mmCIF file of C-alpha atoms in Angstrom:
data_model
loop_
_atom_site.group_PDB
_atom_site.id
_atom_site.type_symbol
_atom_site.label_atom_id
_atom_site.label_comp_id
_atom_site.label_asym_id
_atom_site.label_seq_id
_atom_site.Cartn_x
_atom_site.Cartn_y
_atom_site.Cartn_z
ATOM 1 C CA MET W 1 -71.646 -28.177 -92.116
ATOM 2 C CA ARG W 2 -68.405 -26.669 -91.020
ATOM 3 C CA ILE W 3 -64.975 -26.534 -92.563
ATOM 4 C CA PHE W 4 -61.923 -25.388 -90.707
ATOM 5 C CA ILE W 5 -58.220 -24.737 -90.848
ATOM 6 C CA LEU W 6 -56.314 -26.314 -87.991
ATOM 7 C CA LEU W 7 -53.283 -24.296 -86.894
ATOM 8 C CA LEU W 8 -51.538 -25.645 -84.473
ATOM 9 C CA ALA W 9 -84.456 -9.423 -67.867
ATOM 10 C CA PHE W 10 -86.998 -8.761 -64.965
ATOM 11 C CA PHE W 11 -89.105 -5.653 -65.701
ATOM 12 C CA GLY W 12 -92.759 -4.764 -65.204
ATOM 13 C CA LEU W 13 -95.370 -4.098 -62.572
ATOM 14 C CA VAL W 14 -97.221 -6.824 -60.733
ATOM 15 C CA GLY W 15 -100.472 -5.488 -62.144
ATOM 16 C CA CYS W 16 -99.111 -5.882 -65.666
ATOM 17 C CA GLU W 17 -98.146 -9.485 -64.953
ATOM 18 C CA ASP W 18 -101.679 -10.292 -63.776
ATOM 19 C CA GLN W 19 -103.166 -8.659 -66.865
ATOM 20 C CA ARG W 20 -100.856 -10.611 -69.146
ATOM 21 C CA SER W 21 -101.683 -13.894 -67.397
ATOM 22 C CA GLU W 22 -105.412 -13.280 -67.759
ATOM 23 C CA GLY W 23 -104.947 -12.403 -71.423
ATOM 24 C CA THR W 24 -102.881 -15.497 -72.044
ATOM 25 C CA GLY W 25 -105.427 -17.671 -70.271
ATOM 26 C CA ALA W 26 -108.240 -16.262 -72.389
ATOM 27 C CA LYS W 27 -106.201 -16.839 -75.533
ATOM 28 C CA THR W 28 -105.531 -20.429 -74.493
ATOM 29 C CA ASN W 29 -109.242 -21.022 -73.941
ATOM 30 C CA VAL W 30 -110.064 -19.646 -77.388
ATOM 31 C CA TYR W 31 -107.452 -21.892 -79.019
ATOM 32 C CA LEU W 32 -108.671 -24.856 -76.985
ATOM 33 C CA ASP W 33 -112.283 -24.335 -77.994
ATOM 34 C CA GLN W 34 -111.370 -24.023 -81.665
ATOM 35 C CA ALA W 35 -108.888 -26.916 -81.487
ATOM 36 C CA ARG W 36 -111.538 -29.204 -80.037
ATOM 37 C CA GLN W 37 -113.746 -28.286 -82.971
ATOM 38 C CA GLY W 38 -111.015 -29.538 -85.291
ATOM 39 C CA GLU W 39 -109.414 -26.255 -86.411
ATOM 40 C CA PRO W 40 -105.837 -27.249 -87.449
ATOM 41 C CA ILE W 41 -104.375 -23.744 -87.019
ATOM 42 C CA ASP W 42 -105.593 -23.593 -83.425
ATOM 43 C CA GLN W 43 -104.408 -27.139 -82.813
ATOM 44 C CA LEU W 44 -100.981 -26.088 -84.080
ATOM 45 C CA LYS W 45 -100.965 -22.962 -81.885
ATOM 46 C CA LEU W 46 -101.945 -24.992 -78.861
ATOM 47 C CA GLY W 47 -99.162 -27.466 -79.596
ATOM 48 C CA VAL W 48 -96.638 -24.622 -79.747
ATOM 49 C CA MET W 49 -97.892 -23.219 -76.429
ATOM 50 C CA TYR W 50 -97.507 -26.591 -74.720
ATOM 51 C CA GLU W 51 -94.092 -27.201 -76.269
ATOM 52 C CA ARG W 52 -92.750 -23.827 -75.108
ATOM 53 C CA GLY W 53 -94.686 -23.478 -71.868
ATOM 54 C CA ASP W 54 -96.185 -20.254 -73.199
ATOM 55 C CA GLY W 55 -99.241 -19.411 -71.057
ATOM 56 C CA VAL W 56 -99.591 -23.031 -69.980
ATOM 57 C CA VAL W 57 -97.483 -25.492 -68.022
ATOM 58 C CA GLN W 58 -94.947 -26.953 -70.450
ATOM 59 C CA ASP W 59 -96.145 -30.411 -71.439
ATOM 60 C CA TYR W 60 -94.513 -32.216 -74.348
ATOM 61 C CA LYS W 61 -97.148 -34.956 -74.390
ATOM 62 C CA GLN W 62 -99.910 -32.386 -74.825
ATOM 63 C CA ALA W 63 -97.814 -30.677 -77.500
ATOM 64 C CA ILE W 64 -97.479 -33.982 -79.346
ATOM 65 C CA TYR W 65 -101.223 -34.606 -78.994
ATOM 66 C CA TRP W 66 -102.207 -31.307 -80.609
ATOM 67 C CA TYR W 67 -99.469 -31.346 -83.241
ATOM 68 C CA ARG W 68 -100.643 -34.780 -84.296
ATOM 69 C CA LYS W 69 -104.258 -33.604 -84.530
ATOM 70 C CA ALA W 70 -103.247 -30.800 -86.897
ATOM 71 C CA ALA W 71 -100.664 -32.901 -88.753
ATOM 72 C CA GLU W 72 -103.221 -35.568 -89.564
ATOM 73 C CA GLN W 73 -105.283 -32.854 -91.252
ATOM 74 C CA GLY W 74 -102.330 -32.006 -93.483
ATOM 75 C CA ASN W 75 -100.991 -28.896 -91.728
ATOM 76 C CA ALA W 76 -97.344 -28.706 -92.840
ATOM 77 C CA ASP W 77 -96.133 -26.668 -89.853
ATOM 78 C CA ALA W 78 -97.686 -29.191 -87.478
ATOM 79 C CA GLN W 79 -96.152 -32.061 -89.440
ATOM 80 C CA PHE W 80 -92.757 -30.411 -89.074
ATOM 81 C CA HIS W 81 -93.183 -29.841 -85.331
ATOM 82 C CA LEU W 82 -94.433 -33.381 -84.838
ATOM 83 C CA GLY W 83 -91.468 -34.802 -86.740
ATOM 84 C CA PHE W 84 -89.075 -32.647 -84.722
ATOM 85 C CA MET W 85 -90.556 -33.709 -81.370
ATOM 86 C CA ILE W 86 -90.429 -37.377 -82.352
ATOM 87 C CA ALA W 87 -86.830 -37.061 -83.607
ATOM 88 C CA LYS W 88 -85.812 -35.482 -80.280
ATOM 89 C CA GLY W 89 -87.839 -37.879 -78.145
ATOM 90 C CA ARG W 90 -89.872 -35.114 -76.535
ATOM 91 C CA GLY W 91 -93.179 -36.340 -75.133
ATOM 92 C CA VAL W 92 -92.772 -39.610 -76.991
ATOM 93 C CA ASP W 93 -90.111 -42.273 -77.547
ATOM 94 C CA LYS W 94 -87.486 -41.167 -80.053
ATOM 95 C CA ASN W 95 -88.258 -42.689 -83.444
ATOM 96 C CA PHE W 96 -86.354 -41.540 -86.516
ATOM 97 C CA ILE W 97 -88.506 -43.574 -88.910
ATOM 98 C CA GLU W 98 -91.664 -41.882 -87.656
ATOM 99 C CA ALA W 99 -89.930 -38.488 -87.673
ATOM 100 C CA ALA W 100 -88.851 -38.972 -91.290
ATOM 101 C CA LYS W 101 -92.438 -39.855 -92.230
ATOM 102 C CA TRP W 102 -93.763 -36.550 -90.909
ATOM 103 C CA TYR W 103 -90.882 -34.510 -92.304
ATOM 104 C CA ARG W 104 -91.591 -36.028 -95.707
ATOM 105 C CA LYS W 105 -95.289 -35.144 -95.548
ATOM 106 C CA ALA W 106 -94.406 -31.518 -94.806
ATOM 107 C CA ALA W 107 -91.476 -31.454 -97.242
ATOM 108 C CA GLU W 108 -93.714 -32.560 -100.088
ATOM 109 C CA GLN W 109 -95.834 -29.490 -99.360
ATOM 110 C CA GLY W 110 -92.771 -27.256 -99.751
ATOM 111 C CA HIS W 111 -91.993 -26.772 -96.047
ATOM 112 C CA VAL W 112 -88.341 -25.672 -96.116
ATOM 113 C CA LYS W 113 -87.320 -26.738 -92.608
ATOM 114 C CA SER W 114 -88.790 -30.173 -93.215
ATOM 115 C CA GLN W 115 -86.993 -30.409 -96.553
ATOM 116 C CA ASN W 116 -83.747 -29.510 -94.801
ATOM 117 C CA ASN W 117 -84.281 -31.989 -91.968
ATOM 118 C CA LEU W 118 -85.256 -34.761 -94.356
ATOM 119 C CA GLY W 119 -82.040 -34.017 -96.240
ATOM 120 C CA ILE W 120 -80.091 -34.422 -93.005
ATOM 121 C CA MET W 121 -81.775 -37.746 -92.312
ATOM 122 C CA TYR W 122 -80.820 -39.038 -95.759
ATOM 123 C CA GLU W 123 -77.273 -37.773 -95.342
ATOM 124 C CA GLU W 124 -76.852 -39.416 -91.936
ATOM 125 C CA GLY W 125 -78.979 -42.498 -92.574
ATOM 126 C CA GLU W 126 -81.347 -41.821 -89.691
ATOM 127 C CA GLY W 127 -84.879 -43.153 -90.150
ATOM 128 C CA VAL W 128 -84.154 -43.806 -93.832
ATOM 129 C CA ALA W 129 -81.473 -45.645 -95.769
ATOM 130 C CA GLN W 130 -78.471 -43.369 -96.236
ATOM 131 C CA ASP W 131 -78.740 -41.814 -99.675
ATOM 132 C CA TYR W 132 -76.654 -38.772 -100.604
ATOM 133 C CA THR W 133 -78.568 -38.265 -103.838
ATOM 134 C CA GLN W 134 -81.826 -37.949 -101.914
ATOM 135 C CA SER W 135 -80.082 -35.741 -99.382
ATOM 136 C CA VAL W 136 -78.978 -33.377 -102.142
ATOM 137 C CA TYR W 137 -82.472 -33.462 -103.649
ATOM 138 C CA TRP W 138 -84.079 -32.190 -100.449
ATOM 139 C CA TYR W 139 -81.317 -29.712 -99.614
ATOM 140 C CA ARG W 140 -81.717 -28.258 -103.092
ATOM 141 C CA LYS W 141 -85.500 -27.977 -102.685
ATOM 142 C CA ALA W 142 -85.028 -25.852 -99.564
ATOM 143 C CA ALA W 143 -81.967 -23.993 -100.870
ATOM 144 C CA GLU W 144 -83.835 -22.848 -103.963
ATOM 145 C CA GLN W 145 -86.471 -21.364 -101.665
ATOM 146 C CA GLY W 146 -83.720 -19.326 -99.998
ATOM 147 C CA TYR W 147 -83.241 -21.387 -96.834
ATOM 148 C CA ALA W 148 -79.704 -20.540 -95.678
ATOM 149 C CA LYS W 149 -79.024 -23.743 -93.735
ATOM 150 C CA SER W 150 -79.784 -25.837 -96.797
ATOM 151 C CA GLN W 151 -77.736 -23.563 -99.036
ATOM 152 C CA ASP W 152 -74.786 -24.147 -96.720
ATOM 153 C CA LYS W 153 -75.375 -27.896 -96.656
ATOM 154 C CA LEU W 154 -75.746 -28.062 -100.431
ATOM 155 C CA GLY W 155 -72.444 -26.225 -100.761
ATOM 156 C CA PHE W 156 -70.847 -28.825 -98.516
ATOM 157 C CA MET W 157 -72.213 -31.663 -100.647
ATOM 158 C CA TYR W 158 -70.705 -30.087 -103.767
ATOM 159 C CA LEU W 159 -67.402 -29.435 -102.022
ATOM 160 C CA PHE W 160 -66.973 -33.094 -101.091
ATOM 161 C CA GLY W 161 -68.839 -34.669 -103.995
ATOM 162 C CA LYS W 162 -71.520 -36.304 -101.877
ATOM 163 C CA GLY W 163 -74.563 -37.157 -103.997
ATOM 164 C CA VAL W 164 -73.320 -34.857 -106.776
ATOM 165 C CA PRO W 165 -70.092 -34.599 -108.782
ATOM 166 C CA GLN W 166 -67.453 -32.684 -106.823
ATOM 167 C CA PHE W 167 -67.690 -29.081 -108.026
ATOM 168 C CA ASP W 168 -65.905 -26.250 -106.205
ATOM 169 C CA THR W 169 -67.621 -23.503 -108.191
ATOM 170 C CA GLN W 170 -71.060 -24.746 -107.156
ATOM 171 C CA ALA W 171 -69.889 -25.124 -103.556
ATOM 172 C CA PHE W 172 -68.695 -21.518 -103.608
ATOM 173 C CA TYR W 173 -72.007 -20.386 -105.131
ATOM 174 C CA TRP W 174 -74.120 -21.952 -102.403
ATOM 175 C CA PHE W 175 -71.831 -20.937 -99.556
ATOM 176 C CA ARG W 176 -72.058 -17.344 -100.774
ATOM 177 C CA LYS W 177 -75.856 -17.582 -100.925
ATOM 178 C CA ALA W 178 -75.929 -18.666 -97.281
ATOM 179 C CA ALA W 179 -73.239 -16.203 -96.207
ATOM 180 C CA GLU W 180 -75.013 -13.221 -97.732
ATOM 181 C CA GLN W 181 -78.044 -14.038 -95.597
ATOM 182 C CA GLY W 182 -75.882 -13.772 -92.480
ATOM 183 C CA TYR W 183 -75.684 -17.515 -91.836
ATOM 184 C CA ALA W 184 -72.527 -17.911 -89.753
ATOM 185 C CA SER W 185 -71.562 -21.409 -90.902
ATOM 186 C CA GLY W 186 -71.940 -20.355 -94.537
ATOM 187 C CA GLN W 187 -69.768 -17.302 -93.860
ATOM 188 C CA ASN W 188 -67.068 -19.505 -92.373
ATOM 189 C CA ASN W 189 -67.228 -21.897 -95.300
ATOM 190 C CA LEU W 190 -67.075 -19.042 -97.804
ATOM 191 C CA GLY W 191 -63.982 -17.799 -95.990
ATOM 192 C CA TYR W 192 -62.495 -21.267 -96.351
ATOM 193 C CA MET W 193 -63.064 -21.186 -100.115
ATOM 194 C CA TYR W 194 -61.261 -17.852 -100.382
ATOM 195 C CA ALA W 195 -58.442 -19.025 -98.106
ATOM 196 C CA LEU W 196 -57.738 -22.075 -100.256
ATOM 197 C CA GLY W 197 -58.712 -20.634 -103.625
ATOM 198 C CA LYS W 198 -61.408 -23.235 -104.218
ATOM 199 C CA GLY W 199 -64.026 -22.181 -106.768
ATOM 200 C CA VAL W 200 -62.616 -18.646 -106.659
ATOM 201 C CA SER W 201 -59.228 -16.927 -106.797
ATOM 202 C CA LYS W 202 -57.329 -17.232 -103.514
ATOM 203 C CA ASN W 203 -57.816 -14.070 -101.464
ATOM 204 C CA ASP W 204 -56.743 -13.924 -97.823
ATOM 205 C CA THR W 205 -58.362 -10.527 -97.292
ATOM 206 C CA GLU W 206 -61.748 -11.868 -98.378
ATOM 207 C CA ALA W 207 -61.174 -15.016 -96.317
ATOM 208 C CA ALA W 208 -60.483 -12.947 -93.205
ATOM 209 C CA TYR W 209 -63.537 -10.773 -93.905
ATOM 210 C CA TRP W 210 -65.892 -13.750 -93.986
ATOM 211 C CA TYR W 211 -64.217 -15.543 -91.101
ATOM 212 C CA ARG W 212 -64.689 -12.402 -88.983
ATOM 213 C CA LYS W 213 -68.355 -12.191 -89.996
ATOM 214 C CA SER W 214 -68.793 -15.813 -88.990
ATOM 215 C CA ALA W 215 -66.911 -15.328 -85.721
ATOM 216 C CA GLU W 216 -69.006 -12.304 -84.800
ATOM 217 C CA GLY W 217 -72.077 -14.441 -85.464
ATOM 218 C CA GLY W 218 -70.880 -16.913 -82.833
ATOM 219 C CA ASP W 219 -69.598 -19.713 -85.072
ATOM 220 C CA VAL W 220 -66.851 -21.505 -83.138
ATOM 221 C CA VAL W 221 -65.026 -22.655 -86.256
ATOM 222 C CA GLY W 222 -65.114 -19.148 -87.690
ATOM 223 C CA GLN W 223 -63.700 -17.878 -84.394
ATOM 224 C CA SER W 224 -60.810 -20.302 -84.621
ATOM 225 C CA ASN W 225 -60.211 -19.444 -88.263
ATOM 226 C CA ILE W 226 -60.113 -15.663 -87.795
ATOM 227 C CA GLY W 227 -57.830 -16.330 -84.839
ATOM 228 C CA HIS W 228 -55.560 -18.257 -87.178
ATOM 229 C CA MET W 229 -55.554 -15.386 -89.674
ATOM 230 C CA TYR W 230 -54.452 -12.961 -86.951
ATOM 231 C CA TYR W 231 -51.900 -15.462 -85.633
ATOM 232 C CA ALA W 232 -50.303 -15.863 -89.047
ATOM 233 C CA GLY W 233 -50.966 -12.365 -90.401
ATOM 234 C CA LEU W 234 -53.000 -13.628 -93.340
ATOM 235 C CA GLY W 235 -55.355 -11.044 -94.836
ATOM 236 C CA VAL W 236 -55.044 -8.955 -91.670
ATOM 237 C CA PRO W 237 -52.096 -7.419 -89.800
ATOM 238 C CA GLN W 238 -50.443 -10.007 -87.570
ATOM 239 C CA ASP W 239 -51.869 -9.581 -84.050
ATOM 240 C CA ASP W 240 -51.337 -12.158 -81.299
ATOM 241 C CA THR W 241 -53.732 -10.386 -78.933
ATOM 242 C CA LYS W 242 -56.614 -10.640 -81.395
ATOM 243 C CA ALA W 243 -55.633 -14.219 -82.215
ATOM 244 C CA ALA W 244 -55.799 -15.194 -78.541
ATOM 245 C CA TYR W 245 -59.103 -13.316 -78.152
ATOM 246 C CA TRP W 246 -60.791 -15.292 -80.891
ATOM 247 C CA PHE W 247 -59.247 -18.611 -79.899
ATOM 248 C CA LYS W 248 -60.555 -18.047 -76.354
ATOM 249 C CA LYS W 249 -64.025 -17.160 -77.665
ATOM 250 C CA GLY W 250 -64.201 -20.377 -79.648
ATOM 251 C CA ALA W 251 -62.578 -22.520 -76.971
ATOM 252 C CA GLU W 252 -65.038 -21.444 -74.289
ATOM 253 C CA GLN W 253 -67.914 -22.444 -76.579
ATOM 254 C CA GLY W 254 -66.428 -25.894 -77.071
ATOM 255 C CA GLY W 255 -64.726 -25.367 -80.428
ATOM 256 C CA VAL W 256 -62.149 -28.137 -80.769
ATOM 257 C CA SER W 257 -59.807 -26.285 -83.122
ATOM 258 C CA ALA W 258 -59.990 -23.140 -80.974
ATOM 259 C CA GLN W 259 -59.205 -25.155 -77.849
ATOM 260 C CA GLY W 260 -56.120 -26.648 -79.446
ATOM 261 C CA ASN W 261 -54.970 -23.287 -80.771
ATOM 262 C CA LEU W 262 -55.480 -21.578 -77.420
ATOM 263 C CA GLY W 263 -53.309 -24.290 -75.924
ATOM 264 C CA VAL W 264 -50.602 -23.370 -78.438
ATOM 265 C CA MET W 265 -50.807 -19.708 -77.359
ATOM 266 C CA TYR W 266 -50.294 -20.671 -73.710
ATOM 267 C CA TYR W 267 -47.468 -23.038 -74.614
ATOM 268 C CA GLN W 268 -45.670 -20.350 -76.589
ATOM 269 C CA GLY W 269 -46.617 -17.449 -74.319
ATOM 270 C CA ARG W 270 -47.896 -15.376 -77.222
ATOM 271 C CA SER W 271 -49.979 -12.421 -75.921
ATOM 272 C CA VAL W 272 -50.774 -14.490 -72.821
ATOM 273 C CA PRO W 273 -48.382 -15.426 -70.007
ATOM 274 C CA GLN W 274 -46.643 -18.687 -70.811
ATOM 275 C CA ASN W 275 -48.441 -21.346 -68.806
ATOM 276 C CA TYR W 276 -47.876 -25.025 -69.521
ATOM 277 C CA ALA W 277 -50.662 -26.120 -67.157
ATOM 278 C CA LYS W 278 -53.193 -24.032 -69.096
ATOM 279 C CA ALA W 279 -51.727 -25.295 -72.356
ATOM 280 C CA LEU W 280 -52.293 -28.845 -71.130
ATOM 281 C CA TYR W 281 -55.845 -27.986 -70.020
ATOM 282 C CA TRP W 282 -56.862 -26.761 -73.462
ATOM 283 C CA TYR W 283 -54.924 -29.440 -75.337
ATOM 284 C CA ARG W 284 -56.708 -32.091 -73.285
ATOM 285 C CA LYS W 285 -60.124 -30.557 -74.016
ATOM 286 C CA ALA W 286 -59.455 -30.858 -77.747
ATOM 287 C CA ALA W 287 -57.581 -34.169 -77.550
ATOM 288 C CA GLU W 288 -60.440 -35.894 -75.752
ATOM 289 C CA ARG W 289 -62.651 -35.013 -78.708
ATOM 290 C CA GLY W 290 -60.211 -36.542 -81.156
ATOM 291 C CA ASP W 291 -58.027 -33.614 -82.252
ATOM 292 C CA ALA W 292 -54.786 -35.216 -83.439
ATOM 293 C CA SER W 293 -52.646 -32.068 -83.174
ATOM 294 C CA SER W 294 -53.641 -31.615 -79.534
ATOM 295 C CA GLN W 295 -52.988 -35.277 -78.805
ATOM 296 C CA ASN W 296 -49.516 -34.812 -80.252
ATOM 297 C CA ASN W 297 -49.000 -31.633 -78.225
ATOM 298 C CA ILE W 298 -49.897 -33.389 -74.972
ATOM 299 C CA GLY W 299 -47.264 -35.943 -75.892
ATOM 300 C CA VAL W 300 -44.751 -33.104 -76.254
ATOM 301 C CA LEU W 301 -45.587 -31.791 -72.769
ATOM 302 C CA TYR W 302 -45.074 -35.224 -71.222
ATOM 303 C CA GLU W 303 -41.875 -35.860 -73.149
ATOM 304 C CA GLU W 304 -40.458 -32.469 -72.151
ATOM 305 C CA GLY W 305 -41.863 -32.516 -68.609
ATOM 306 C CA LYS W 306 -43.579 -29.168 -69.028
ATOM 307 C CA GLY W 307 -46.646 -28.627 -66.837
ATOM 308 C CA VAL W 308 -46.522 -32.325 -65.910
ATOM 309 C CA PRO W 309 -43.856 -34.710 -64.578
ATOM 310 C CA GLN W 310 -41.678 -36.020 -67.409
ATOM 311 C CA ASP W 311 -43.147 -39.349 -68.492
ATOM 312 C CA ASP W 312 -42.202 -41.127 -71.720
ATOM 313 C CA LYS W 313 -44.976 -43.705 -71.271
ATOM 314 C CA GLN W 314 -47.607 -40.984 -71.186
ATOM 315 C CA ALA W 315 -45.880 -39.237 -74.077
ATOM 316 C CA LEU W 316 -46.037 -42.425 -76.132
ATOM 317 C CA TYR W 317 -49.699 -42.916 -75.205
ATOM 318 C CA TRP W 318 -50.660 -39.541 -76.642
ATOM 319 C CA TYR W 319 -48.298 -39.739 -79.612
ATOM 320 C CA ARG W 320 -49.860 -43.079 -80.554
ATOM 321 C CA LYS W 321 -53.357 -41.597 -80.383
ATOM 322 C CA ALA W 322 -52.283 -38.860 -82.771
ATOM 323 C CA ALA W 323 -50.314 -41.208 -85.036
ATOM 324 C CA ALA W 324 -53.344 -43.493 -85.365
ATOM 325 C CA GLN W 325 -55.027 -40.555 -87.084
ATOM 326 C CA GLY W 326 -52.129 -40.079 -89.468
ATOM 327 C CA HIS W 327 -50.194 -37.398 -87.569
ATOM 328 C CA LYS W 328 -46.691 -37.750 -89.036
ATOM 329 C CA VAL W 329 -44.853 -35.679 -86.402
ATOM 330 C CA ALA W 330 -46.327 -37.881 -83.681
ATOM 331 C CA GLN W 331 -45.144 -40.999 -85.512
ATOM 332 C CA SER W 332 -41.628 -39.543 -85.741
ATOM 333 C CA SER W 333 -41.709 -38.849 -82.001
ATOM 334 C CA ILE W 334 -42.708 -42.451 -81.304
ATOM 335 C CA ASP W 335 -39.804 -43.724 -83.398
ATOM 336 C CA ARG W 336 -37.408 -41.351 -81.637
ATOM 337 C CA ILE W 337 -38.431 -42.385 -78.113
ATOM 338 C CA ILE W 338 -38.324 -46.092 -78.959
ATOM 339 C CA ASN W 339 -34.889 -45.802 -80.603
ATOM 340 C CA MET W 340 -33.513 -43.888 -77.616
ATOM 341 C CA SER W 341 -34.724 -46.575 -75.208
ATOM 342 C CA GLN W 342 -32.975 -49.392 -77.075
#
């Protein structure tokens, strides 16, 4: 779960390769012999090899076959892999109900990834009736075993009161648990808690610290958020160059907030040459994924004729998209254009 602030390798000798291939082939034969005799661990290993194409030609149907053999004998890892393959539709038709069945079998044996994934299915209502209480139950099972993804998700449930009473202190507790394990989303969310003073005293320096950790871990929302901190000089010295750097990092990975914010940098010409065409490019990327601020900003470009021919109809089109999401500035712009045309 993510929370954000919107601002604006070939090495080796041929002989070695042949040796490795022979070794892998022998290993496959051993697993195959044992798997055929009903050994669940070897059935699981064979399934993994077929799923990854490790020493054998990748074959999802064969992976499913061997995972199922082991899963039916109660192997929790195989049950997890089988559920995952079925949920993704790999080697078999996608079937969330069947996936949930196998996740549950593994989850009841304490398998943390299955507990987490079953929690997701309850939260999203996939394969099971949507049930936030059950979602929290399974997230907590995995979180208490130290699984960072579930700790982050449990924090999110507390933050928004989904399946539990809304409780900022508990949200902060679980985000910190995930963050301290190096989980980038948890680090971003912990930064958010510090930035807003939710469940902890407001502290921009701590917020920036955790946003940076998240950003360095590749989290696109964390990249946008540390960019915002540099843009505004919150918890760090104001630095447009670093702001643009992080916005670009996030934008190129598909981060909606980062795309919109990078558009702002190009529009304003802050640490990058002012370029309305590039501003429009990044605004459009974010706007097409529903970002109201970017939809509004495209409207501004059309109304002002910057980077595009001046066009009030196009301006109104984008303002209305933003206003439909509650963007008050966009609504004011609609009223202004309509009043001027009367």
